[in-house]
mmCIF file of C-alpha atoms in Angstrom:
data_model
loop_
_atom_site.group_PDB
_atom_site.id
_atom_site.type_symbol
_atom_site.label_atom_id
_atom_site.label_comp_id
_atom_site.label_asym_id
_atom_site.label_seq_id
_atom_site.Cartn_x
_atom_site.Cartn_y
_atom_site.Cartn_z
ATOM 1 C CA MET A 1 7.915 -81.260 4.904
ATOM 2 C CA LYS A 2 6.543 -82.451 1.581
ATOM 3 C CA ILE A 3 9.217 -82.493 -1.114
ATOM 4 C CA GLU A 4 6.752 -81.072 -3.648
ATOM 5 C CA ASP A 5 6.241 -77.965 -1.465
ATOM 6 C CA ILE A 6 9.916 -76.959 -1.585
ATOM 7 C CA LYS A 7 10.568 -74.038 -3.945
ATOM 8 C CA ILE A 8 13.794 -74.034 -5.959
ATOM 9 C CA PHE A 9 15.628 -70.868 -6.975
ATOM 10 C CA PRO A 10 16.524 -70.794 -10.708
ATOM 11 C CA CYS A 11 20.235 -70.597 -9.849
ATOM 12 C CA PHE A 12 20.114 -74.155 -8.438
ATOM 13 C CA GLU A 13 18.474 -75.545 -11.550
ATOM 14 C CA ALA A 14 20.934 -73.648 -13.756
ATOM 15 C CA HIS A 15 23.930 -75.217 -11.970
ATOM 16 C CA PRO A 16 23.290 -78.913 -11.332
ATOM 17 C CA PRO A 17 25.684 -80.686 -8.931
ATOM 18 C CA ARG A 18 28.707 -82.477 -10.350
ATOM 19 C CA GLN A 19 28.091 -86.136 -11.203
ATOM 20 C CA GLU A 20 30.781 -87.299 -8.747
ATOM 21 C CA LYS A 21 29.103 -85.428 -5.892
ATOM 22 C CA MET A 22 25.716 -86.909 -6.717
ATOM 23 C CA GLU A 23 27.231 -90.394 -6.895
ATOM 24 C CA ARG A 24 28.811 -89.986 -3.417
ATOM 25 C CA LYS A 25 25.520 -88.746 -1.934
ATOM 26 C CA GLU A 26 23.615 -91.572 -3.686
ATOM 27 C CA GLN A 27 26.009 -94.183 -2.282
ATOM 28 C CA TYR A 28 25.614 -92.779 1.240
ATOM 29 C CA PHE A 29 21.826 -92.866 0.869
ATOM 30 C CA LYS A 30 21.899 -96.504 -0.324
ATOM 31 C CA GLU A 31 24.170 -97.551 2.562
ATOM 32 C CA THR A 32 22.391 -95.691 5.374
ATOM 33 C CA GLY A 33 18.880 -94.986 4.140
ATOM 34 C CA VAL A 34 19.191 -91.313 5.121
ATOM 35 C CA LEU A 35 20.137 -88.180 3.223
ATOM 36 C CA GLN A 36 23.726 -87.113 3.887
ATOM 37 C CA SER A 37 23.061 -83.360 3.842
ATOM 38 C CA GLU A 38 20.343 -81.331 5.481
ATOM 39 C CA ILE A 39 17.692 -79.616 3.406
ATOM 40 C CA ILE A 40 17.663 -75.983 4.528
ATOM 41 C CA LEU A 41 14.873 -73.573 3.598
ATOM 42 C CA ASP A 42 14.315 -69.879 4.123
ATOM 43 C CA ARG A 43 11.126 -68.606 5.768
ATOM 44 C CA ALA A 44 9.314 -68.571 2.412
ATOM 45 C CA GLY A 45 10.017 -72.263 1.721
ATOM 46 C CA ASN A 46 12.803 -71.641 -0.808
ATOM 47 C CA LEU A 47 15.683 -74.087 -0.780
ATOM 48 C CA ILE A 48 18.881 -72.341 0.282
ATOM 49 C CA ASP A 49 21.091 -75.396 0.895
ATOM 50 C CA GLY A 50 20.920 -79.151 0.414
ATOM 51 C CA TYR A 51 20.094 -79.263 -3.280
ATOM 52 C CA THR A 52 21.671 -82.706 -3.688
ATOM 53 C CA SER A 53 19.491 -84.076 -0.874
ATOM 54 C CA TYR A 54 16.442 -82.519 -2.484
ATOM 55 C CA LEU A 55 17.296 -84.148 -5.835
ATOM 56 C CA LEU A 56 17.880 -87.538 -4.187
ATOM 57 C CA ALA A 57 14.598 -87.304 -2.267
ATOM 58 C CA LYS A 58 12.764 -86.613 -5.530
ATOM 59 C CA ALA A 59 14.621 -89.366 -7.407
ATOM 60 C CA HIS A 60 13.795 -91.944 -4.743
ATOM 61 C CA GLY A 61 10.177 -90.885 -4.517
ATOM 62 C CA LEU A 62 10.328 -89.677 -0.923
ATOM 63 C CA ALA A 63 7.084 -87.871 -0.132
ATOM 64 C CA SER A 64 8.676 -85.836 2.668
ATOM 65 C CA ALA A 65 12.035 -85.150 4.227
ATOM 66 C CA PRO A 66 13.281 -83.444 7.379
ATOM 67 C CA ILE A 67 14.148 -79.816 6.833
ATOM 68 C CA ARG A 68 15.707 -77.011 8.811
ATOM 69 C CA TYR A 69 15.173 -73.299 8.440
ATOM 70 C CA GLY A 70 18.092 -70.936 7.967
ATOM 71 C CA ARG A 71 19.268 -67.755 6.297
ATOM 72 C CA ARG A 72 21.620 -66.855 3.498
ATOM 73 C CA GLN A 73 22.942 -63.380 2.920
ATOM 74 C CA ILE A 74 24.965 -61.791 0.185
ATOM 75 C CA VAL A 75 27.177 -58.746 0.333
ATOM 76 C CA ARG A 76 27.798 -56.315 -2.491
ATOM 77 C CA ALA A 77 31.210 -54.773 -2.016
ATOM 78 C CA TYR A 78 33.807 -52.671 -3.780
ATOM 79 C CA HIS A 79 37.588 -52.672 -4.019
ATOM 80 C CA ARG A 80 37.858 -48.867 -4.414
ATOM 81 C CA LYS A 81 35.467 -46.123 -3.297
ATOM 82 C CA ASP A 82 32.972 -45.440 -6.106
ATOM 83 C CA GLY A 83 34.236 -48.557 -7.874
ATOM 84 C CA GLN A 84 32.217 -51.403 -9.352
ATOM 85 C CA LEU A 85 30.187 -53.533 -6.941
ATOM 86 C CA TYR A 86 30.882 -57.254 -6.818
ATOM 87 C CA THR A 87 28.828 -59.872 -5.001
ATOM 88 C CA TRP A 88 29.875 -62.577 -2.525
ATOM 89 C CA GLU A 89 27.938 -64.869 -0.245
ATOM 90 C CA LEU A 90 28.441 -64.653 3.505
ATOM 91 C CA PRO A 91 29.354 -67.891 5.297
ATOM 92 C CA ALA A 92 26.911 -69.005 8.001
ATOM 93 C CA CYS A 93 29.189 -67.695 10.764
ATOM 94 C CA LEU A 94 28.891 -64.130 9.355
ATOM 95 C CA VAL A 95 25.159 -64.074 8.517
ATOM 96 C CA GLY A 96 23.624 -61.184 10.439
ATOM 97 C CA ARG A 97 27.049 -59.958 11.590
ATOM 98 C CA VAL A 98 28.266 -57.806 8.677
ATOM 99 C CA LYS A 99 27.396 -54.126 8.354
ATOM 100 C CA VAL A 100 27.807 -51.632 5.524
ATOM 101 C CA GLY A 101 31.289 -50.102 5.615
ATOM 102 C CA GLU A 102 33.029 -53.113 7.155
ATOM 103 C CA LYS A 103 36.098 -54.591 5.503
ATOM 104 C CA LEU A 104 35.947 -58.208 4.348
ATOM 105 C CA ILE A 105 38.546 -60.640 3.068
ATOM 106 C CA VAL A 106 37.428 -62.333 -0.163
ATOM 107 C CA ARG A 107 38.805 -64.592 -2.855
ATOM 108 C CA THR A 108 38.722 -63.052 -6.331
ATOM 109 C CA GLY A 109 39.921 -64.183 -9.729
ATOM 110 C CA ARG A 110 43.144 -62.307 -8.913
ATOM 111 C CA GLY A 111 43.719 -63.778 -5.465
ATOM 112 C CA ILE A 112 42.822 -62.835 -1.902
ATOM 113 C CA ARG A 113 41.689 -59.212 -1.555
ATOM 114 C CA THR A 114 40.104 -56.834 0.954
ATOM 115 C CA VAL A 115 36.790 -55.222 -0.014
ATOM 116 C CA THR A 116 34.360 -52.838 1.677
ATOM 117 C CA ALA A 117 30.720 -53.839 2.139
ATOM 118 C CA ALA A 118 28.324 -51.456 0.362
ATOM 119 C CA GLU A 119 25.127 -53.514 0.797
ATOM 120 C CA VAL A 120 24.114 -56.573 2.797
ATOM 121 C CA GLU A 121 20.906 -58.337 1.827
ATOM 122 C CA GLU A 122 19.026 -61.598 2.136
ATOM 123 C CA TYR A 123 19.812 -64.055 -0.627
ATOM 124 C CA ALA A 124 16.961 -64.138 -3.152
ATOM 125 C CA GLY A 125 18.375 -66.629 -5.651
ATOM 126 C CA GLN A 126 18.500 -64.105 -8.478
ATOM 127 C CA GLU A 127 22.255 -64.147 -9.017
ATOM 128 C CA PRO A 128 23.076 -65.417 -12.544
ATOM 129 C CA ASP A 129 26.235 -67.267 -11.501
ATOM 130 C CA ARG A 130 27.459 -69.138 -8.490
ATOM 131 C CA LEU A 131 28.766 -66.863 -5.793
ATOM 132 C CA ARG A 132 32.174 -67.005 -4.187
ATOM 133 C CA MET A 133 32.176 -67.056 -0.399
ATOM 134 C CA VAL A 134 33.523 -64.298 1.831
ATOM 135 C CA LEU A 135 36.495 -65.726 3.736
ATOM 136 C CA ARG A 136 36.304 -63.603 6.879
ATOM 137 C CA LYS A 137 36.051 -60.093 8.298
ATOM 138 C CA ALA A 138 39.198 -58.029 8.121
ATOM 139 C CA ARG A 139 40.827 -57.144 11.432
#
C-alpha cells in the first residue's frame, strides 16, 4: 500500500514514540532493510498499529510498504454499578470476544482491579490519552 494513503489518528501524532524505541527500530531497518513491526490498518485505511514502522517508511522515502488489516476495540467499564466509566483497550486475543456485562481484569493507577464492561466498541482514535490494556477476562 502507498504510505501516503495511510490515515493517522490524531492520538498517534499527539504521542510520538520514545526516541530510544525509534533508534532501535531504525537500527534494525539499517541492518536488515525491512521494517521490524507490521503496519496494521483498519478497514477504512486508518493506522491502528505499527506507527514506528510508518514513521520510518516516511523518513526513508519508501513509496509503499506491506500492510495487514486488523481490528482494535475499546471497552468502557465501571468499578461500581452506576459509577464512572473508564476506558481500556482490548488486547488482540480478546477483540470480538468481550460482551457487555462481563468482568475484566485491568490495571489502574491504584493497582489490578476487576471492572464490568458497559460498552464495547471499535477503536476510532478519538481517545485523548493513551489507553491502558485490559489484562484478561475474569474467571
